[in-house]
PDB file of C-alpha atoms in Angstrom:
ATOM      1  CA  ASP F 166       9.105  -3.481 -33.062  1.00  0.00           C
ATOM      2  CA  ARG F 167       8.300  -6.661 -31.633  1.00  0.00           C
ATOM      3  CA  SER F 168      10.047  -6.429 -28.252  1.00  0.00           C
ATOM      4  CA  ARG F 169       8.613  -3.222 -27.398  1.00  0.00           C
ATOM      5  CA  GLY F 170       5.033  -4.436 -27.894  1.00  0.00           C
ATOM      6  CA  LEU F 171       5.805  -7.648 -25.774  1.00  0.00           C
ATOM      7  CA  GLY F 172       7.407  -5.016 -22.955  1.00  0.00           C
ATOM      8  CA  ASP F 173       3.666  -2.896 -23.344  1.00  0.00           C
ATOM      9  CA  VAL F 174       1.442  -5.795 -22.363  1.00  0.00           C
ATOM     10  CA  TYR F 175       3.750  -6.793 -19.712  1.00  0.00           C
ATOM     11  CA  LYS F 176       3.256  -3.316 -18.090  1.00  0.00           C
ATOM     12  CA  ARG F 177      -0.492  -3.317 -19.009  1.00  0.00           C
ATOM     13  CA  GLN F 178      -0.248  -6.795 -16.807  1.00  0.00           C
ATOM     14  CA  MET F 179       1.643  -5.234 -13.800  1.00  0.00           C
ATOM     15  CA  LEU F 180      -0.927  -2.064 -13.784  1.00  0.00           C
ATOM     16  CA  LYS F 181      -3.998  -3.810 -14.419  1.00  0.00           C
ATOM     17  CA  ASN F 182      -6.650  -2.297 -12.890  1.00  0.00           C
ATOM     18  CA  VAL F 183      -4.113  -0.634 -10.242  1.00  0.00           C
ATOM     19  CA  LYS F 184      -5.754   2.418  -8.761  1.00  0.00           C
ATOM     20  CA  VAL F 185      -4.688   4.867  -6.160  1.00  0.00           C
ATOM     21  CA  LEU F 186      -8.097   6.341  -5.076  1.00  0.00           C
ATOM     22  CA  TYR F 187      -6.720   8.973  -2.207  1.00  0.00           C
ATOM     23  CA  HIS F 188      -3.957   9.882  -0.203  1.00  0.00           C
ATOM     24  CA  ALA F 189      -2.393   5.796   0.350  1.00  0.00           C
ATOM     25  CA  SER F 190      -5.973   4.293  -0.425  1.00  0.00           C
ATOM     26  CA  ILE F 191      -5.335   1.586  -3.353  1.00  0.00           C
ATOM     27  CA  VAL F 192      -6.857  -1.042  -4.942  1.00  0.00           C
ATOM     28  CA  LEU F 193      -5.470  -3.792  -7.087  1.00  0.00           C
ATOM     29  CA  TYR F 194      -7.683  -5.743  -9.475  1.00  0.00           C
ATOM     30  CA  ASP F 195     -10.795  -4.111  -8.572  1.00  0.00           C
ATOM     31  CA  ASN F 196     -11.338  -6.122  -5.041  1.00  0.00           C
ATOM     32  CA  ILE F 197      -8.380  -5.960  -3.206  1.00  0.00           C
ATOM     33  CA  TYR F 198      -8.037  -2.987  -1.176  1.00  0.00           C
ATOM     34  CA  ILE F 199      -5.749  -1.769   0.810  1.00  0.00           C
ATOM     35  CA  ASP F 200      -6.230   0.627   3.474  1.00  0.00           C
ATOM     36  CA  PRO F 201      -9.620   2.468   1.844  1.00  0.00           C
ATOM     37  CA  TYR F 202      -9.873   5.819   2.944  1.00  0.00           C
ATOM     38  CA  LYS F 203     -12.235   8.704   1.423  1.00  0.00           C
ATOM     39  CA  ILE F 204     -14.234   5.945  -0.660  1.00  0.00           C
ATOM     40  CA  GLU F 205     -16.813   7.910  -2.673  1.00  0.00           C
ATOM     41  CA  ASN F 206     -18.993   5.154  -3.960  1.00  0.00           C
ATOM     42  CA  GLU F 207     -20.660   1.997  -1.721  1.00  0.00           C
ATOM     43  CA  THR F 208     -19.441  -0.813  -3.826  1.00  0.00           C
ATOM     44  CA  HIS F 209     -19.422  -3.675  -0.942  1.00  0.00           C
ATOM     45  CA  ASN F 210     -17.122  -5.362  -3.445  1.00  0.00           C
ATOM     46  CA  ALA F 211     -13.977  -6.251  -1.367  1.00  0.00           C
ATOM     47  CA  LYS F 212     -12.582  -9.982  -1.429  1.00  0.00           C
ATOM     48  CA  TYR F 213      -9.483  -8.910   0.556  1.00  0.00           C
ATOM     49  CA  LEU F 214      -9.016  -5.785   2.636  1.00  0.00           C
ATOM     50  CA  PHE F 215      -5.846  -4.652   4.192  1.00  0.00           C
ATOM     51  CA  ILE F 216      -4.809  -2.537   7.010  1.00  0.00           C
ATOM     52  CA  THR F 217      -1.530  -1.279   7.483  1.00  0.00           C
ATOM     53  CA  HIS F 218      -1.960   0.526  11.025  1.00  0.00           C
ATOM     54  CA  SER F 219      -4.938   2.109  13.135  1.00  0.00           C
ATOM     55  CA  HIS F 220      -4.153   5.764  12.182  1.00  0.00           C
ATOM     56  CA  TYR F 221      -7.703   7.299  11.146  1.00  0.00           C
ATOM     57  CA  ASP F 222      -6.199   7.630   7.128  1.00  0.00           C
ATOM     58  CA  HIS F 223      -5.341   4.098   7.135  1.00  0.00           C
ATOM     59  CA  PHE F 224      -8.062   2.592   9.096  1.00  0.00           C
ATOM     60  CA  SER F 225     -11.757   4.165   8.544  1.00  0.00           C
ATOM     61  CA  ILE F 226     -14.512   2.123   9.868  1.00  0.00           C
ATOM     62  CA  GLU F 227     -16.785   4.605   7.767  1.00  0.00           C
ATOM     63  CA  ASP F 228     -14.895   3.370   4.449  1.00  0.00           C
ATOM     64  CA  ILE F 229     -14.106   0.169   5.622  1.00  0.00           C
ATOM     65  CA  GLU F 230     -18.197  -0.278   5.745  1.00  0.00           C
ATOM     66  CA  LYS F 231     -18.438   1.280   2.323  1.00  0.00           C
ATOM     67  CA  VAL F 232     -16.544  -2.051   0.532  1.00  0.00           C
ATOM     68  CA  ARG F 233     -16.867  -4.771   2.871  1.00  0.00           C
ATOM     69  CA  ASN F 234     -19.289  -7.684   2.505  1.00  0.00           C
ATOM     70  CA  GLU F 235     -20.089 -10.542   4.336  1.00  0.00           C
ATOM     71  CA  ASP F 236     -17.490 -12.647   2.534  1.00  0.00           C
ATOM     72  CA  THR F 237     -14.593  -9.623   2.962  1.00  0.00           C
ATOM     73  CA  ILE F 238     -11.271 -11.851   4.539  1.00  0.00           C
ATOM     74  CA  PHE F 239      -9.508  -8.988   6.606  1.00  0.00           C
ATOM     75  CA  PHE F 240      -5.660  -8.624   7.153  1.00  0.00           C
ATOM     76  CA  VAL F 241      -5.152  -5.992   9.775  1.00  0.00           C
ATOM     77  CA  THR F 242      -2.711  -5.478  12.490  1.00  0.00           C
ATOM     78  CA  PRO F 243      -3.921  -6.560  16.421  1.00  0.00           C
ATOM     79  CA  ASP F 244      -4.967  -3.123  17.482  1.00  0.00           C
ATOM     80  CA  CYS F 245      -7.649  -3.046  14.801  1.00  0.00           C
ATOM     81  CA  LYS F 246      -9.224  -6.146  15.320  1.00  0.00           C
ATOM     82  CA  GLU F 247     -11.890  -5.242  18.312  1.00  0.00           C
ATOM     83  CA  LYS F 248     -13.062  -2.438  16.274  1.00  0.00           C
ATOM     84  CA  LEU F 249     -13.803  -4.666  13.365  1.00  0.00           C
ATOM     85  CA  LEU F 250     -15.502  -7.196  15.735  1.00  0.00           C
ATOM     86  CA  GLU F 251     -17.794  -4.223  16.942  1.00  0.00           C
ATOM     87  CA  ILE F 252     -18.990  -3.920  13.781  1.00  0.00           C
ATOM     88  CA  GLY F 253     -20.249  -7.165  13.472  1.00  0.00           C
ATOM     89  CA  VAL F 254     -17.379  -8.749  11.295  1.00  0.00           C
ATOM     90  CA  ASP F 255     -16.792 -12.177  11.708  1.00  0.00           C
ATOM     91  CA  GLU F 256     -13.875 -13.219  13.955  1.00  0.00           C
ATOM     92  CA  LYS F 257     -13.313 -16.170  11.482  1.00  0.00           C
ATOM     93  CA  ARG F 258     -12.443 -13.651   8.601  1.00  0.00           C
ATOM     94  CA  ILE F 259     -10.233 -11.561  10.281  1.00  0.00           C
ATOM     95  CA  VAL F 260      -6.201 -12.241  10.121  1.00  0.00           C
ATOM     96  CA  THR F 261      -4.345 -10.345  12.857  1.00  0.00           C
ATOM     97  CA  VAL F 262      -1.047  -9.968  11.009  1.00  0.00           C
ATOM     98  CA  ALA F 263       2.660  -9.311  12.445  1.00  0.00           C
ATOM     99  CA  PRO F 264       5.845  -8.373  10.246  1.00  0.00           C
ATOM    100  CA  ASP F 265       7.777 -11.210   8.600  1.00  0.00           C
ATOM    101  CA  GLU F 266       4.664 -13.377   8.561  1.00  0.00           C
ATOM    102  CA  MET F 267       3.573 -15.034   5.256  1.00  0.00           C
ATOM    103  CA  TYR F 268       0.328 -16.402   3.739  1.00  0.00           C
ATOM    104  CA  LYS F 269      -0.734 -17.842   0.511  1.00  0.00           C
ATOM    105  CA  PHE F 270      -4.508 -18.484  -0.908  1.00  0.00           C
ATOM    106  CA  ASN F 271      -5.945 -18.670  -4.019  1.00  0.00           C
ATOM    107  CA  LYS F 272      -3.302 -17.537  -6.447  1.00  0.00           C
ATOM    108  CA  ILE F 273      -1.978 -14.743  -4.276  1.00  0.00           C
ATOM    109  CA  GLU F 274       1.039 -14.697  -1.879  1.00  0.00           C
ATOM    110  CA  VAL F 275       1.396 -12.539   0.946  1.00  0.00           C
ATOM    111  CA  GLN F 276       4.391 -11.040   3.085  1.00  0.00           C
ATOM    112  CA  VAL F 277       3.980  -9.019   5.845  1.00  0.00           C
ATOM    113  CA  ILE F 278       6.663  -6.029   6.181  1.00  0.00           C
ATOM    114  CA  PRO F 279       7.638  -4.541   8.756  1.00  0.00           C
ATOM    115  CA  ALA F 280       6.729  -0.513   8.512  1.00  0.00           C
ATOM    116  CA  TYR F 281       7.879   1.966  11.195  1.00  0.00           C
ATOM    117  CA  ASN F 282      10.174   5.339  11.414  1.00  0.00           C
ATOM    118  CA  ILE F 283      13.397   5.626  12.006  1.00  0.00           C
ATOM    119  CA  ASP F 284      14.226   9.315  13.287  1.00  0.00           C
ATOM    120  CA  LYS F 285       9.945  10.051  14.431  1.00  0.00           C
ATOM    121  CA  GLU F 286       7.997   9.180  16.882  1.00  0.00           C
ATOM    122  CA  TYR F 287       4.602   8.542  14.976  1.00  0.00           C
ATOM    123  CA  HIS F 288       5.303   5.012  14.044  1.00  0.00           C
ATOM    124  CA  LYS F 289       7.501   3.208  16.391  1.00  0.00           C
ATOM    125  CA  LYS F 290       8.925  -0.079  15.430  1.00  0.00           C
ATOM    126  CA  GLU F 291       7.536  -1.764  19.265  1.00  0.00           C
ATOM    127  CA  TYR F 292       3.944  -1.099  17.664  1.00  0.00           C
ATOM    128  CA  GLY F 293       4.071  -3.869  14.994  1.00  0.00           C
ATOM    129  CA  TRP F 294       2.699  -1.732  12.203  1.00  0.00           C
ATOM    130  CA  VAL F 295       2.986  -3.525   9.146  1.00  0.00           C
ATOM    131  CA  GLY F 296       3.501  -2.778   5.013  1.00  0.00           C
ATOM    132  CA  TYR F 297       2.604  -5.590   2.288  1.00  0.00           C
ATOM    133  CA  LEU F 298       4.301  -7.528  -0.312  1.00  0.00           C
ATOM    134  CA  ILE F 299       1.643  -9.042  -2.322  1.00  0.00           C
ATOM    135  CA  LYS F 300       2.388 -11.623  -5.264  1.00  0.00           C
ATOM    136  CA  ILE F 301      -0.519 -11.859  -7.962  1.00  0.00           C
ATOM    137  CA  ASN F 302      -0.301 -13.818 -11.302  1.00  0.00           C
ATOM    138  CA  GLY F 303       3.575 -13.580 -11.298  1.00  0.00           C
ATOM    139  CA  VAL F 304       3.739  -9.505 -10.469  1.00  0.00           C
ATOM    140  CA  THR F 305       4.760  -8.248  -6.715  1.00  0.00           C
ATOM    141  CA  TYR F 306       3.380  -5.189  -5.493  1.00  0.00           C
ATOM    142  CA  TYR F 307       5.002  -3.574  -2.362  1.00  0.00           C
ATOM    143  CA  ILE F 308       3.074  -1.429  -0.523  1.00  0.00           C
ATOM    144  CA  THR F 309       5.301   0.156   2.239  1.00  0.00           C
ATOM    145  CA  GLY F 310       2.754   1.551   4.670  1.00  0.00           C
ATOM    146  CA  ASP F 311       3.983   4.627   6.858  1.00  0.00           C
ATOM    147  CA  THR F 312       7.575   3.938   7.058  1.00  0.00           C
ATOM    148  CA  ASP F 313      10.874   5.553   6.678  1.00  0.00           C
ATOM    149  CA  ALA F 314      13.477   3.805   4.894  1.00  0.00           C
ATOM    150  CA  ASN F 315      14.703   1.633   7.339  1.00  0.00           C
ATOM    151  CA  GLU F 316      17.699  -1.037   7.117  1.00  0.00           C
ATOM    152  CA  GLU F 317      14.869  -4.108   6.931  1.00  0.00           C
ATOM    153  CA  ILE F 318      13.106  -2.952   3.939  1.00  0.00           C
ATOM    154  CA  GLN F 319      16.249  -2.055   1.528  1.00  0.00           C
ATOM    155  CA  ASN F 320      16.779  -5.394  -0.024  1.00  0.00           C
ATOM    156  CA  ILE F 321      13.074  -5.799  -1.226  1.00  0.00           C
ATOM    157  CA  LYS F 322      12.571  -6.740  -4.479  1.00  0.00           C
ATOM    158  CA  CYS F 323       8.993  -5.817  -6.416  1.00  0.00           C
ATOM    159  CA  ASP F 324       7.915  -5.018  -9.693  1.00  0.00           C
ATOM    160  CA  VAL F 325       5.445  -2.359  -8.571  1.00  0.00           C
ATOM    161  CA  LEU F 326       5.813  -0.115  -5.431  1.00  0.00           C
ATOM    162  CA  PHE F 327       3.684   1.805  -3.733  1.00  0.00           C
ATOM    163  CA  VAL F 328       6.018   4.520  -1.486  1.00  0.00           C
ATOM    164  CA  PRO F 329       4.723   7.791   1.096  1.00  0.00           C
ATOM    165  CA  ILE F 330       6.530  10.693   0.190  1.00  0.00           C
ATOM    166  CA  GLY F 331       4.945  13.202   1.871  1.00  0.00           C
ATOM    167  CA  GLY F 332       7.307  13.747   4.583  1.00  0.00           C
ATOM    168  CA  THR F 333       6.091  14.678   8.677  1.00  0.00           C
ATOM    169  CA  TYR F 334       5.140  11.185   8.958  1.00  0.00           C
ATOM    170  CA  THR F 335       6.897   9.166   6.584  1.00  0.00           C
ATOM    171  CA  MET F 336       9.882   9.246   3.837  1.00  0.00           C
ATOM    172  CA  ASP F 337       9.805  12.754   2.283  1.00  0.00           C
ATOM    173  CA  TYR F 338      10.129  12.969  -1.572  1.00  0.00           C
ATOM    174  CA  LYS F 339      13.736  12.430  -1.651  1.00  0.00           C
ATOM    175  CA  GLU F 340      14.485  10.169   1.238  1.00  0.00           C
ATOM    176  CA  ALA F 341      11.935   8.182  -0.894  1.00  0.00           C
ATOM    177  CA  ALA F 342      13.400   8.672  -4.191  1.00  0.00           C
ATOM    178  CA  ASN F 343      16.691   7.524  -2.689  1.00  0.00           C
ATOM    179  CA  PHE F 344      14.866   4.528  -1.521  1.00  0.00           C
ATOM    180  CA  THR F 345      13.138   3.528  -4.214  1.00  0.00           C
ATOM    181  CA  ASN F 346      16.588   4.124  -6.571  1.00  0.00           C
ATOM    182  CA  ILE F 347      17.685   1.391  -4.239  1.00  0.00           C
ATOM    183  CA  ILE F 348      15.202  -1.391  -4.135  1.00  0.00           C
ATOM    184  CA  LYS F 349      14.940  -0.422  -7.876  1.00  0.00           C
ATOM    185  CA  PRO F 350      11.548  -1.224  -8.707  1.00  0.00           C
ATOM    186  CA  LYS F 351      10.219  -1.628 -12.346  1.00  0.00           C
ATOM    187  CA  TYR F 352       7.258   1.010 -11.713  1.00  0.00           C
ATOM    188  CA  VAL F 353       6.879   3.161  -8.612  1.00  0.00           C
ATOM    189  CA  ILE F 354       4.000   5.214  -7.281  1.00  0.00           C
ATOM    190  CA  PRO F 355       3.969   7.981  -5.223  1.00  0.00           C
ATOM    191  CA  ILE F 356       1.233   8.166  -2.550  1.00  0.00           C
ATOM    192  CA  HIS F 357       0.499   9.837   0.761  1.00  0.00           C
ATOM    193  CA  TYR F 358       1.240  13.450  -0.443  1.00  0.00           C
ATOM    194  CA  GLY F 359      -0.668  16.329  -1.849  1.00  0.00           C
ATOM    195  CA  THR F 360      -3.565  15.722   0.788  1.00  0.00           C
ATOM    196  CA  ILE F 361      -3.109  15.623   4.460  1.00  0.00           C
ATOM    197  CA  VAL F 362       0.635  16.071   4.445  1.00  0.00           C
ATOM    198  CA  GLY F 363       3.115  17.203   1.514  1.00  0.00           C
ATOM    199  CA  LYS F 364       2.662  19.291  -1.803  1.00  0.00           C
ATOM    200  CA  LYS F 365       0.654  17.966  -4.872  1.00  0.00           C
ATOM    201  CA  GLU F 366       4.155  19.334  -6.809  1.00  0.00           C
ATOM    202  CA  ASP F 367       6.207  16.370  -4.435  1.00  0.00           C
ATOM    203  CA  GLY F 368       5.241  13.885  -7.171  1.00  0.00           C
ATOM    204  CA  ILE F 369       6.723  15.869  -9.938  1.00  0.00           C
ATOM    205  CA  GLU F 370      10.066  16.479  -7.563  1.00  0.00           C
ATOM    206  CA  PHE F 371      10.320  12.712  -6.732  1.00  0.00           C
ATOM    207  CA  ALA F 372       9.995  11.527 -10.003  1.00  0.00           C
ATOM    208  CA  LYS F 373      12.847  14.427 -11.116  1.00  0.00           C
ATOM    209  CA  LEU F 374      15.347  11.869  -9.024  1.00  0.00           C
ATOM    210  CA  LEU F 375      14.886   8.697 -10.107  1.00  0.00           C
ATOM    211  CA  ASP F 376      16.469   6.224 -11.955  1.00  0.00           C
ATOM    212  CA  THR F 377      15.742   6.686 -15.481  1.00  0.00           C
ATOM    213  CA  LYS F 378      15.192   3.230 -15.726  1.00  0.00           C
ATOM    214  CA  ILE F 379      12.329   3.285 -13.151  1.00  0.00           C
ATOM    215  CA  GLU F 380       9.207   4.279 -14.689  1.00  0.00           C
ATOM    216  CA  CYS F 381       6.974   6.930 -11.813  1.00  0.00           C
ATOM    217  CA  LEU F 382       3.209   6.757 -12.421  1.00  0.00           C
ATOM    218  CA  ILE F 383       1.711   9.924 -10.701  1.00  0.00           C
ATOM    219  CA  SER F 384      -1.939   9.176  -9.703  1.00  0.00           C
ATOM    220  CA  VAL F 385      -4.676  11.220 -10.914  1.00  0.00           C
ATOM    221  CA  SER F 386      -5.436  11.920  -6.850  1.00  0.00           C
ATOM    222  CA  TYR F 387      -2.101  14.079  -6.362  1.00  0.00           C
ATOM    223  CA  THR F 388      -1.824  16.472  -9.912  1.00  0.00           C
TER     224      THR F 388
END
């Protein structure tokens, strides 16, 4: 079936070099890091490094040091900038971001998305913490950051969604599944569970609640 074959090719393009390393640590195309945490090997290969907020499991200087190099460009919330300067990052390579900003560089487009809790005190809206909508080679990846399904993110469109499901600090798996069914990505990868918060089984329970048209990919880190 030729149409199925083309679909498989498109799927491979969407998911090419997409890796969830641990918890909410993600790598796209081998050198674009989001919230590096518990990095096993020193690679120093980060071309771009995105930080969603300053909590230790998302902004880890120890792990940033393992992947950064002198050319790495950082996209961070303002509360992270000072620590980067302290470890010798060139200020010219630090972009401080705020919700709703947009950036375009080389073949990458980035939209900064608000990330905050609705009924919890951990990630307040006024903190200005974020998620990222990253478009590369025509494929849009949405990394939500630590958030609840607030009204500002209900209409986002993406091909691949990375969504936290562990509860306590973010959506739980039921809330995350409902949110996923609303925005209807082609693929969803649950993160932020099975380690610090949430059970390993939450990924399976999350997948059971999804619209059948949405394909769920469970990271090896959580199985």
